[in-house]
Coordinates of C-alpha atoms in Angstrom, one line a residue:
M119 CA -25.3 2.7 -16.7
N120 CA -22.9 0.6 -18.9
K121 CA -19.2 1.0 -18.4
M122 CA -17.9 3.5 -20.8
R123 CA -15.0 3.0 -23.1
I124 CA -12.2 5.6 -22.7
Y125 CA -9.7 5.9 -25.5
L126 CA -6.4 7.1 -24.0
P127 CA -4.0 8.7 -26.4
K128 CA -0.9 6.7 -27.2
C129 CA 2.2 8.4 -26.0
E130 CA 4.4 6.5 -28.6
K131 CA 2.7 8.8 -31.2
Y132 CA 4.6 11.7 -29.9
E133 CA 7.8 12.7 -31.7
R134 CA 11.1 11.9 -29.8
L135 CA 11.7 14.2 -26.9
E136 CA 14.8 16.4 -27.6
L137 CA 16.4 18.0 -24.6
S138 CA 18.6 21.0 -24.9
E139 CA 22.3 20.8 -23.7
I140 CA 21.4 22.7 -20.6
E141 CA 18.3 20.4 -19.9
R142 CA 20.5 17.4 -20.6
A143 CA 23.2 18.6 -18.1
K144 CA 20.4 19.5 -15.5
L145 CA 18.9 16.0 -15.8
A146 CA 22.4 14.4 -15.2
M147 CA 22.9 16.5 -12.3
Q148 CA 19.5 15.8 -10.8
I149 CA 19.9 11.9 -11.4
A150 CA 23.4 11.9 -9.8
E151 CA 22.2 13.9 -6.8
K152 CA 18.8 12.3 -6.1
G153 CA 18.6 9.1 -8.1
E154 CA 15.2 8.2 -9.4
Q155 CA 13.7 11.1 -7.4
G156 CA 15.8 13.4 -9.5
L157 CA 13.9 12.2 -12.5
D158 CA 10.5 13.2 -10.9
D159 CA 12.0 16.6 -9.7
F160 CA 13.3 17.4 -13.2
I161 CA 10.0 16.8 -14.9
R162 CA 8.1 18.8 -12.2
E163 CA 10.5 21.8 -12.5
E164 CA 10.9 21.8 -16.3
K165 CA 7.2 21.5 -17.0
E166 CA 6.8 25.0 -15.3
K167 CA 9.0 26.6 -17.8
K168 CA 7.3 27.8 -21.0
D169 CA 10.0 27.0 -23.5
S170 CA 11.3 23.8 -22.0
S171 CA 11.1 20.6 -23.9
V172 CA 9.1 19.0 -21.1
A173 CA 6.7 21.9 -21.2
K174 CA 6.1 21.5 -24.9
R175 CA 5.5 17.9 -24.4
I176 CA 2.9 18.8 -21.5
E177 CA 1.2 21.2 -24.1
E178 CA 0.8 18.3 -26.5
L179 CA -0.7 16.4 -23.7
K180 CA -3.2 19.2 -23.0
Q181 CA -4.4 19.0 -26.6
K182 CA -4.9 15.1 -26.3
I183 CA -6.8 15.8 -23.1
A184 CA -9.1 18.3 -24.8
E185 CA -9.7 15.8 -27.6
E186 CA -10.5 13.0 -25.2
E187 CA -12.8 15.3 -23.1
K188 CA -14.8 15.9 -26.2
K189 CA -15.2 12.2 -26.8
I190 CA -16.3 11.7 -23.3
E191 CA -18.9 14.4 -23.7
E192 CA -20.4 12.9 -26.8
E193 CA -20.4 9.5 -25.2
F194 CA -22.2 10.8 -22.2
A195 CA -24.9 12.4 -24.3
R196 CA -25.6 9.2 -26.0
E197 CA -25.4 7.3 -22.8
M198 CA -27.9 9.7 -21.3
E199 CA -30.4 9.0 -23.9
R200 CA -30.1 5.3 -23.5
E201 CA -30.5 5.8 -19.7
K202 CA -33.7 7.8 -20.1
E203 CA -35.3 4.9 -22.1
L204 CA -34.1 2.3 -19.5
R205 CA -35.5 4.4 -16.7
E206 CA -38.8 4.8 -18.4
K207 CA -39.1 1.1 -18.9
R208 CA -38.0 0.3 -15.4
L209 CA -40.5 2.7 -13.8
S210 CA -43.2 1.0 -15.6
E211 CA -42.0 -2.4 -14.3
L212 CA -41.8 -0.9 -10.6
Q213 CA -45.3 0.4 -10.8
E214 CA -46.7 -3.0 -12.0
S215 CA -44.8 -4.7 -9.2
E216 CA -46.1 -2.1 -6.6
R217 CA -49.7 -2.8 -7.7
E218 CA -49.2 -6.5 -7.4
L219 CA -47.8 -6.2 -3.9
D220 CA -50.7 -3.9 -2.8
S221 CA -53.1 -6.7 -4.1
N222 CA -51.4 -9.4 -2.3
L223 CA -51.3 -7.5 1.0
Y224 CA -55.0 -6.8 0.7
S225 CA -55.7 -10.4 -0.1
L226 CA -53.6 -11.6 2.9
E227 CA -55.6 -9.4 5.2
G228 CA -58.8 -10.9 3.8
V229 CA -57.8 -14.6 4.3
R230 CA -56.1 -14.0 7.6
D231 CA -59.0 -15.4 9.7
E232 CA -59.6 -18.3 7.3
R233 CA -56.0 -19.3 7.4
I234 CA -55.9 -19.2 11.3
R235 CA -59.1 -21.3 11.3
D236 CA -57.6 -23.9 8.9
A237 CA -54.5 -24.1 11.0
V238 CA -56.4 -24.5 14.3
L239 CA -59.0 -27.0 12.9
N240 CA -56.3 -29.1 11.3
V241 CA -54.1 -29.9 14.3
P242 CA -53.0 -33.6 14.3
L243 CA -55.2 -34.7 17.2
L244 CA -58.4 -33.5 15.4
K245 CA -57.4 -35.0 12.2
V246 CA -56.8 -38.4 13.9
I247 CA -60.6 -38.5 14.7
D248 CA -61.2 -39.3 11.0
A249 CA -58.3 -41.6 10.6
G250 CA -60.2 -44.8 11.4
E251 CA -63.6 -46.0 12.2
P252 CA -64.7 -46.2 15.7
V253 CA -64.7 -49.8 17.1
K254 CA -68.2 -51.1 17.4
E255 CA -68.7 -53.0 20.8
G256 CA -70.4 -56.4 20.6
K257 CA -72.5 -58.0 23.4
L258 CA -69.4 -59.5 25.0
G259 CA -67.5 -56.2 24.8
K260 CA -70.4 -54.4 26.5
I261 CA -70.6 -57.0 29.2
W262 CA -66.7 -57.0 29.7
R263 CA -66.7 -53.3 29.9
K264 CA -69.5 -53.2 32.5
I265 CA -67.6 -55.8 34.5
K266 CA -64.4 -53.8 34.3
N267 CA -66.2 -50.6 35.3
F268 CA -67.9 -52.4 38.3
F269 CA -64.5 -53.7 39.6
V270 CA -63.0 -50.2 39.1
M271 CA -66.0 -48.7 41.0
I272 CA -65.3 -51.1 43.8
F273 CA -61.6 -50.4 43.8
A274 CA -62.3 -46.7 43.8
A275 CA -64.7 -47.0 46.7
I276 CA -62.2 -49.0 48.6
V277 CA -59.5 -46.3 47.9
R278 CA -61.7 -43.5 49.0
F279 CA -62.7 -45.4 52.1
I280 CA -59.2 -45.9 53.1
R281 CA -58.4 -42.3 52.4
W282 CA -61.4 -41.2 54.5
F283 CA -60.4 -43.4 57.4
L284 CA -56.7 -42.1 57.2
E285 CA -58.1 -38.5 57.2
K286 CA -60.0 -39.3 60.3
L287 CA -57.1 -40.6 62.0
G288 CA -55.1 -37.5 60.9
L289 CA -52.5 -39.6 59.1
V290 CA -53.1 -37.7 55.9
K291 CA -54.3 -34.2 55.1
K292 CA -57.9 -33.9 53.8
K293 CA -58.1 -33.4 50.1
K294 CA -59.9 -30.2 49.1
K295 CA -62.7 -30.6 46.6
D296 CA -62.3 -28.9 43.2
T297 CA -65.4 -26.7 42.9
K298 CA -64.4 -25.6 39.4
R299 CA -64.2 -28.9 37.8
E300 CA -66.2 -29.1 34.7
K301 CA -67.4 -32.3 33.3
G302 CA -66.5 -33.3 29.6
V303 CA -63.9 -31.9 27.2
S304 CA -63.7 -28.1 26.9
I305 CA -61.2 -25.7 25.2
A306 CA -60.6 -22.2 26.4
I307 CA -58.6 -20.3 23.8
R308 CA -59.4 -17.1 21.9
L309 CA -60.2 -17.5 18.2
P310 CA -60.7 -14.8 15.6
F311 CA -63.7 -16.6 14.0
S312 CA -66.9 -18.4 15.2
S313 CA -66.3 -21.3 17.5
D314 CA -69.4 -23.4 16.4
E315 CA -67.4 -25.6 14.2
L316 CA -64.7 -26.0 16.8
S317 CA -67.3 -26.9 19.5
K318 CA -68.5 -29.7 17.3
L319 CA -65.1 -31.1 16.7
V320 CA -64.2 -30.9 20.4
S321 CA -67.4 -32.7 21.2
R322 CA -66.5 -35.4 18.7
F323 CA -63.0 -35.5 20.3
G324 CA -64.4 -36.1 23.7
N325 CA -66.3 -39.2 22.5
A326 CA -63.5 -40.3 20.3
I327 CA -60.9 -40.6 23.1
F328 CA -62.9 -43.6 24.2
T329 CA -63.9 -45.2 20.9
N330 CA -61.2 -44.4 18.4
P331 CA -58.1 -46.6 19.0
Y332 CA -55.8 -44.2 17.0
L333 CA -56.7 -41.2 18.9
E334 CA -56.9 -43.0 22.2
K335 CA -53.3 -44.3 21.8
D336 CA -52.0 -40.8 20.7
V337 CA -53.9 -39.0 23.6
E338 CA -52.6 -41.6 26.1
K339 CA -49.0 -41.2 25.0
R340 CA -49.0 -37.4 25.3
I341 CA -50.7 -37.6 28.8
I342 CA -47.9 -40.1 29.9
E343 CA -45.3 -37.5 28.7
E344 CA -47.0 -34.4 30.2
E345 CA -48.1 -36.0 33.5
N346 CA -45.1 -38.2 33.9
I347 CA -47.1 -41.3 35.0
S348 CA -46.8 -44.9 34.0
S349 CA -49.1 -46.5 31.4
A350 CA -50.6 -48.9 33.9
R351 CA -51.5 -46.1 36.4
L352 CA -53.0 -44.0 33.5
K353 CA -55.2 -46.9 32.6
L354 CA -56.4 -47.5 36.1
R355 CA -57.1 -43.9 36.8
K356 CA -58.8 -43.6 33.3
Y357 CA -61.3 -46.2 34.3
W358 CA -62.2 -45.1 37.8
D359 CA -62.0 -41.2 37.0
E360 CA -63.1 -40.5 33.5
E361 CA -63.5 -36.8 34.1
W362 CA -59.8 -36.5 35.0
Y363 CA -58.9 -38.3 31.8
K364 CA -61.2 -35.9 29.7
R365 CA -59.6 -33.0 31.4
A366 CA -56.1 -34.2 30.7
A367 CA -57.1 -34.8 27.1
S368 CA -58.6 -31.2 26.9
R369 CA -55.3 -29.7 28.0
I370 CA -53.5 -31.8 25.3
L371 CA -55.8 -30.6 22.6
E372 CA -55.8 -26.9 23.9
N373 CA -52.0 -26.7 24.0
E374 CA -51.7 -28.1 20.4
M375 CA -54.3 -25.6 19.2
E376 CA -52.5 -22.7 20.7
R377 CA -49.3 -23.7 19.2
A378 CA -50.9 -24.0 15.8
L379 CA -52.5 -20.5 16.3
E380 CA -49.3 -18.8 17.2
K381 CA -47.4 -20.4 14.5
E382 CA -49.9 -19.4 11.9
K383 CA -50.0 -15.9 13.2
K384 CA -46.2 -15.6 13.0
R385 CA -46.2 -16.9 9.4
L386 CA -48.8 -14.4 8.3
K387 CA -46.8 -11.5 10.1
S388 CA -43.6 -12.6 8.3
E389 CA -45.3 -12.6 4.9
Q390 CA -46.7 -9.1 5.5
T391 CA -43.3 -7.8 6.8
E392 CA -41.6 -9.3 3.6
M393 CA -44.2 -7.7 1.3
R394 CA -43.9 -4.3 3.1
K395 CA -40.1 -4.5 2.7
K396 CA -40.4 -5.2 -1.0
K397 CA -42.8 -2.3 -1.3
R398 CA -40.3 0.1 0.4
E399 CA -37.4 -1.0 -2.0
I400 CA -39.8 -0.4 -4.9
L401 CA -40.7 3.1 -3.7
N402 CA -37.1 3.9 -3.1
E403 CA -36.1 2.7 -6.6
K404 CA -39.0 4.7 -8.0
E405 CA -37.7 7.9 -6.3
D406 CA -34.3 7.2 -7.7
M407 CA -35.6 6.7 -11.2
S408 CA -37.7 9.9 -10.9
K409 CA -34.6 12.1 -10.4
D410 CA -33.4 14.5 -13.2
V411 CA -31.4 12.3 -15.5
G412 CA -29.4 15.3 -16.7
E413 CA -28.3 16.2 -13.2
V414 CA -27.2 12.7 -12.4
Y415 CA -25.3 12.5 -15.7
R416 CA -23.7 15.8 -15.2
K417 CA -22.3 14.7 -11.9
K418 CA -21.1 11.4 -13.4
Y419 CA -19.6 13.2 -16.4
E420 CA -17.6 15.6 -14.2
D421 CA -16.4 12.7 -12.2
M422 CA -15.4 10.7 -15.3
R423 CA -13.9 13.7 -17.0
K424 CA -11.7 14.4 -14.0
K425 CA -10.6 10.7 -13.7
V426 CA -9.7 10.6 -17.4
E427 CA -7.8 13.9 -17.2
D428 CA -5.9 12.6 -14.2
A429 CA -5.3 9.3 -16.0
L430 CA -4.1 11.0 -19.2
K431 CA -1.7 13.3 -17.1
N432 CA -0.4 10.4 -15.2
E433 CA 0.0 8.3 -18.2
A434 CA 1.8 11.0 -20.1
I435 CA 4.1 11.9 -17.2
E436 CA 5.0 8.2 -16.7
A437 CA 5.5 7.9 -20.4
L438 CA 7.7 11.0 -20.4
K439 CA 9.6 9.6 -17.4
K440 CA 10.1 6.3 -19.2
E441 CA 11.3 8.1 -22.3
L442 CA 13.8 10.1 -20.4
A443 CA 14.9 7.0 -18.5
D444 CA 15.2 5.1 -21.7
G445 CA 17.5 7.8 -23.2
L446 CA 19.6 7.8 -20.0
E447 CA 19.9 4.0 -20.1
D448 CA 20.8 4.0 -23.8
A449 CA 23.5 6.7 -23.0
G450 CA 24.8 4.3 -20.3
Y451 CA 24.0 6.7 -17.5
I452 CA 21.6 4.4 -15.6
D453 CA 20.8 0.7 -15.0
R454 CA 17.2 -0.5 -14.5
K455 CA 16.7 -3.8 -12.6
G456 CA 13.7 -4.9 -10.8
G457 CA 11.9 -1.5 -11.6
K458 CA 14.6 0.4 -9.8
I459 CA 16.9 3.0 -11.2
S460 CA 20.7 3.0 -10.3
I461 CA 23.4 5.4 -11.6
T462 CA 26.4 4.2 -13.4
S463 CA 30.1 5.2 -13.4
K464 CA 29.5 7.0 -16.7
L465 CA 26.8 9.2 -15.2
V466 CA 29.0 10.0 -12.2
S467 CA 31.8 10.9 -14.7
R468 CA 29.4 13.2 -16.6
F469 CA 28.3 14.6 -13.2
A470 CA 32.0 15.3 -12.3
D471 CA 32.4 17.1 -15.7
L472 CA 29.5 19.4 -14.7
L473 CA 30.9 20.0 -11.3
Y474 CA 34.2 20.9 -12.9
M475 CA 32.6 23.3 -15.4
D476 CA 30.6 25.0 -12.6
V477 CA 33.8 25.6 -10.6
V478 CA 35.6 26.9 -13.7
K479 CA 32.8 29.4 -14.4
D480 CA 32.9 30.5 -10.7
I481 CA 36.8 31.1 -10.8
S482 CA 38.1 34.3 -12.1
S483 CA 38.2 34.6 -15.9
N484 CA 42.0 35.6 -15.9
R485 CA 42.8 32.4 -14.0
E486 CA 45.3 31.1 -16.7
S487 CA 47.4 34.2 -16.6
E488 CA 47.5 34.0 -12.9
V489 CA 48.6 30.3 -12.7
G490 CA 50.9 30.5 -15.8
I491 CA 49.9 27.5 -18.0
D492 CA 52.6 26.1 -20.2
N493 CA 52.7 26.5 -23.9
P494 CA 51.3 23.4 -25.8
L495 CA 53.8 21.0 -27.3
G496 CA 51.7 19.9 -30.2
V497 CA 50.7 16.4 -29.0
Y498 CA 46.9 15.6 -29.2
V499 CA 44.6 12.7 -28.0
K500 CA 41.1 12.1 -29.2
E501 CA 38.5 12.1 -26.3
R502 CA 35.1 13.4 -25.1
P503 CA 34.7 17.1 -24.4
R504 CA 35.2 18.3 -20.9
I505 CA 34.0 21.9 -20.9
A506 CA 32.0 24.1 -23.2
E507 CA 35.2 25.5 -24.8
D508 CA 36.1 22.1 -26.0
V509 CA 33.6 22.5 -28.8
S510 CA 36.1 24.5 -30.8
K511 CA 38.4 21.5 -31.0
I512 CA 35.7 19.1 -32.3
D513 CA 36.8 16.1 -34.6
I514 CA 34.0 16.2 -37.1
V515 CA 34.5 12.8 -38.7
G516 CA 35.0 11.1 -35.3
T517 CA 31.9 12.8 -33.9
Y518 CA 29.7 11.8 -36.9
V519 CA 30.9 8.1 -36.7
S520 CA 30.2 8.0 -32.9
A521 CA 26.7 9.4 -33.3
R522 CA 25.8 6.7 -35.9
L523 CA 27.2 4.0 -33.8
N524 CA 25.5 5.2 -30.6
H525 CA 22.0 5.8 -32.1
P526 CA 21.7 4.8 -35.8
W527 CA 17.9 5.6 -35.8
D528 CA 18.4 9.3 -34.6
K529 CA 19.8 12.0 -36.9
H530 CA 20.8 14.2 -34.0
I531 CA 24.2 14.6 -32.5
Y532 CA 24.4 14.7 -28.6
D533 CA 27.2 15.9 -26.4
E534 CA 28.1 12.3 -25.5
D535 CA 28.7 11.7 -29.3
M536 CA 31.3 14.5 -29.6
I537 CA 34.9 13.7 -30.1
I538 CA 37.6 16.5 -29.7
A539 CA 41.4 16.6 -30.2
R540 CA 42.9 17.5 -26.9
E541 CA 46.5 18.7 -26.5
L542 CA 48.7 16.7 -24.3
R543 CA 51.2 18.5 -22.1
G544 CA 54.8 17.5 -21.4
T545 CA 54.6 16.7 -17.7
T546 CA 52.6 14.2 -15.7
T547 CA 51.2 14.6 -12.3
H548 CA 50.0 12.2 -9.5
V549 CA 47.4 13.6 -7.2
I550 CA 46.1 11.8 -4.1
L551 CA 42.9 13.1 -2.7
L552 CA 42.2 12.1 1.0
F553 CA 38.7 12.9 2.3
D554 CA 37.3 12.5 5.7
R555 CA 34.0 10.6 5.8
S556 CA 33.7 10.1 9.6
G557 CA 30.3 10.7 11.3
S558 CA 31.0 14.3 12.0
M559 CA 31.3 15.1 8.4
D560 CA 27.5 14.8 8.0
E561 CA 27.1 18.2 9.7
N562 CA 26.3 21.1 7.5
D563 CA 26.8 19.0 4.3
R564 CA 30.6 18.8 4.8
L565 CA 30.8 15.2 3.3
D566 CA 28.7 16.2 0.3
A567 CA 31.0 19.3 -0.3
A568 CA 34.2 17.1 0.1
K569 CA 32.9 14.6 -2.5
R570 CA 31.9 17.3 -5.0
A571 CA 35.3 19.1 -4.6
C572 CA 37.1 15.6 -5.2
L573 CA 35.2 14.8 -8.3
A574 CA 35.5 18.3 -9.8
L575 CA 39.2 18.3 -9.1
Y576 CA 39.6 14.8 -10.5
K577 CA 38.1 16.1 -13.8
A578 CA 40.3 19.2 -13.8
I579 CA 43.6 17.1 -13.4
M580 CA 42.5 14.6 -16.1
H581 CA 41.3 17.5 -18.4
Q582 CA 44.9 18.9 -18.3
N583 CA 46.4 15.6 -19.3
P584 CA 44.8 12.2 -19.6
K585 CA 48.2 10.6 -18.5
N586 CA 47.9 12.2 -15.1
I587 CA 47.1 9.9 -12.1
V588 CA 44.5 10.7 -9.6
D589 CA 43.8 8.5 -6.6
I590 CA 40.8 9.2 -4.2
V591 CA 40.9 7.8 -0.8
A592 CA 38.0 8.0 1.7
F593 CA 38.9 7.4 5.3
D594 CA 37.1 7.0 8.7
T595 CA 38.3 4.4 11.1
R596 CA 39.8 2.7 8.0
A597 CA 41.1 4.1 4.7
E598 CA 39.7 2.9 1.3
K599 CA 40.7 3.7 -2.2
M600 CA 37.6 4.4 -4.3
S601 CA 36.4 4.9 -7.9
I602 CA 34.6 8.1 -8.7
K603 CA 31.2 6.1 -8.4
E604 CA 32.2 4.8 -5.1
V605 CA 33.2 8.3 -4.0
W606 CA 29.8 9.7 -4.9
E607 CA 27.8 7.0 -3.3
C608 CA 29.8 6.6 0.0
E609 CA 28.1 7.6 3.3
S610 CA 29.6 8.8 6.6
R611 CA 30.7 6.4 9.3
G612 CA 33.3 5.6 12.0
F613 CA 36.1 7.9 13.4
T614 CA 38.9 9.9 11.9
N615 CA 42.0 7.8 11.2
I616 CA 44.4 10.4 9.5
A617 CA 47.4 8.1 10.2
E618 CA 45.9 5.3 8.0
A619 CA 44.9 7.7 5.3
L620 CA 48.5 9.1 5.0
A621 CA 49.9 5.6 5.1
S622 CA 47.7 4.7 2.1
A623 CA 48.9 7.9 0.3
R624 CA 52.5 7.0 0.9
L625 CA 52.0 3.5 -0.5
L626 CA 50.3 4.9 -3.6
F627 CA 53.1 7.5 -4.2
S628 CA 55.9 4.8 -3.9
R629 CA 54.4 2.8 -6.8
T630 CA 54.4 5.6 -9.4
K631 CA 57.0 7.5 -11.4
V632 CA 55.7 11.0 -12.4
D633 CA 57.0 14.5 -12.6
K634 CA 54.8 16.1 -9.9
K635 CA 53.2 14.6 -6.8
L636 CA 50.4 16.4 -4.9
L637 CA 48.5 15.4 -1.7
Y638 CA 45.3 17.0 -0.4
L639 CA 43.7 15.9 2.9
I640 CA 40.2 17.2 3.6
T641 CA 39.0 16.8 7.1
D642 CA 36.9 18.6 9.8
G643 CA 38.4 17.4 13.1
L644 CA 41.1 15.9 15.2
P645 CA 42.7 12.5 14.6
E646 CA 40.8 10.2 16.9
A647 CA 41.7 6.7 15.6
Y648 CA 44.9 5.0 14.7
T649 CA 46.0 1.5 13.5
E650 CA 48.4 -0.5 15.7
E651 CA 49.5 -4.0 14.7
G652 CA 46.7 -4.2 12.1
K653 CA 44.0 -3.3 14.5
Q654 CA 42.1 0.0 14.5
K655 CA 41.8 1.8 17.9
I656 CA 39.8 4.9 18.7
G657 CA 39.4 7.5 21.5
D658 CA 43.0 8.5 22.2
V659 CA 43.5 11.9 20.4
E660 CA 47.1 12.3 21.5
K661 CA 48.2 9.0 20.4
S662 CA 46.2 9.2 17.2
T663 CA 47.9 12.5 16.4
E664 CA 51.4 10.9 17.1
Y665 CA 50.7 8.2 14.7
A666 CA 49.5 10.8 12.1
I667 CA 52.7 12.9 12.6
E668 CA 54.8 9.7 12.3
E669 CA 53.2 8.9 8.9
A670 CA 53.7 12.5 7.8
R671 CA 57.4 12.3 8.5
K672 CA 57.5 9.1 6.4
I673 CA 55.7 10.9 3.4
S674 CA 58.2 13.8 3.8
G675 CA 61.1 11.3 3.7
L676 CA 59.7 9.5 0.7
G677 CA 59.6 12.9 -1.1
K678 CA 63.2 13.4 -0.7
K679 CA 63.8 9.9 -2.4
I680 CA 61.3 10.0 -5.3
G681 CA 60.7 13.8 -5.8
E682 CA 58.9 16.5 -3.8
I683 CA 55.5 15.8 -2.6
V684 CA 53.4 19.0 -2.3
S685 CA 50.9 18.6 0.5
T686 CA 47.8 20.6 1.6
I687 CA 45.6 19.9 4.5
I688 CA 42.2 21.5 4.3
M689 CA 40.2 22.1 7.5
L690 CA 36.4 22.4 7.2
E691 CA 34.9 24.5 9.9
P692 CA 37.1 23.4 12.9
K693 CA 35.1 23.6 16.1
E694 CA 38.0 24.4 18.4
E695 CA 41.5 25.9 18.3
R696 CA 43.1 22.7 19.2
Y697 CA 41.8 21.1 16.0
L698 CA 43.8 23.6 14.1
E699 CA 46.9 23.0 16.3
H700 CA 46.9 19.3 15.7
C701 CA 46.5 19.5 12.0
L702 CA 49.0 22.3 11.8
K703 CA 51.5 19.9 13.4
I704 CA 50.8 17.3 10.7
A705 CA 51.1 19.8 7.9
R706 CA 54.4 20.9 9.1
E707 CA 55.7 17.4 9.2
L708 CA 54.4 17.0 5.6
G709 CA 56.3 20.2 4.7
G710 CA 53.0 21.5 3.4
T711 CA 50.4 24.0 4.1
M712 CA 47.1 24.2 5.8
L713 CA 43.9 25.8 4.5
V714 CA 40.8 26.6 6.5
T715 CA 37.5 27.0 4.6
S716 CA 33.7 26.3 4.6
P717 CA 31.8 23.6 2.6
K718 CA 30.4 26.2 0.3
E719 CA 33.9 27.5 -0.6
L720 CA 35.8 24.2 -0.6
S721 CA 35.7 23.5 -4.3
R722 CA 36.6 27.1 -5.2
N723 CA 39.6 27.1 -2.8
I724 CA 40.9 23.7 -3.6
F725 CA 40.9 24.7 -7.3
R726 CA 42.8 27.9 -6.6
D727 CA 45.3 26.0 -4.6
Y728 CA 45.8 23.4 -7.3
Y729 CA 46.2 25.9 -10.1
S730 CA 48.6 28.0 -8.0
V731 CA 51.1 25.0 -7.8
K732 CA 54.1 25.5 -10.2
P733 CA 54.3 23.7 -12.4
H734 CA 50.7 22.8 -12.6
T735 CA 50.8 20.6 -15.7

């Protein structure tokens, strides 16, 4: 079967995917929380919702799949007809090949004996008989041969006499007579044909070994190799014992014939085996060709249809994923380098906005009356909206211009395009958020809760007044000031050095002049590290607590010079009573309060504490 062409639908033909505000917010949350996996999770969850933008795109995909399946079905029908024709043609060729093989096998069996005969009768030694004319003896030659034979006979008689004499004396053992010795040249091998012709050739061979110089030389060479005797000894023995020489020549000829016989049998068997193998292959192929074409093609069709359906789904999902990623990248929410997605500060900022809005919705609706927000003074600044209520303050002209600059090809206005006029308050606040990221904060998602609370509170503070100052410091064995992106991406490590965290806060407060100063410290345990002469030391809880208390006194003293510093220590699920005791000592030295809560309630409680501070603007 030829390889089928599959026409996959082009996803660029789809209209631009438009996400709702809720979907866009959810996507931002997913990406911020899970990175690239969040994109996959968003698509998987949204495609199960009937009215979601992703589900609508999936429905378009289903229609494309149905169209493609119809094309596949039509293509298979055409292909099946072509296959039927090819099979009929191939069956005819196989039948012809089978007949030819049967004929060859039959012929091979018929010529088997003839080929063995030819192989045996054409051994080199027999062929040498006709290689040259026998040498004709002249009168001198006959006389010389008789003289040689006479002397050989005398020599042989002398040798036999000496042997007889030695045997009588008992010096050598008596040689047994060979009663089975046959005169002349004889061959004792089984042949699958009449041996008359062979007998004639063997008889000629027996005469030729004395008269044909070519054969005589060849036979003598082989006897020397097999009997392991010298040439001189061979010639001597040949003259005084012709029968021995003939028997030796017979063995040489017989061995050569047996080798030729076995070789030809093996060749015949190999040819038969190869022919039978080819016949089995033909019969197997004929069986395959005889199967129902429709049944074969139905299975192939189902397999192909499933592959195409999966390919279409995968392609569309990948295209949808790419389109969403492109939108996020255009909005400045992600960066893509080397095929990997990384979040940007802008996405973390948007994520912090969403966290802020979630906490606001969770807090009581009469929050403003409880905390007593001041009246506006009529000073406004243009910026992006923070919460849903900001839409009422939209700057129409500014928003339109922003949308055209951000995406001139698109007629829609998105939330990142919107510009609002926000009211500025009369006072400024400097808030420092210290959060513990030591190893123990990994338990029960305490570190994740602390990071979310810091980001949400950061947005709440900046929402009230863009001139407010918010510093976020993560501390373990060391303390480090971080951007909101660094905050979200930081991981747990090290030990709890509250003293260095407080020292960082004191330094930051001393550099600003604002109306209000707030300090929040989020931790889950005891001080277990401190800094002495620039070196971090761990393991001594009491000394670590002393250093922390000393830094708390310094902050309290700084507050008396530059203005009150309102401090709150938040304990997350303290394991033992002594954890509370140590942190309470630090809170008292700060002149602040201590709050005990769980990771789940952290954001809500820190917001309530923040909005309860007077004045809060």
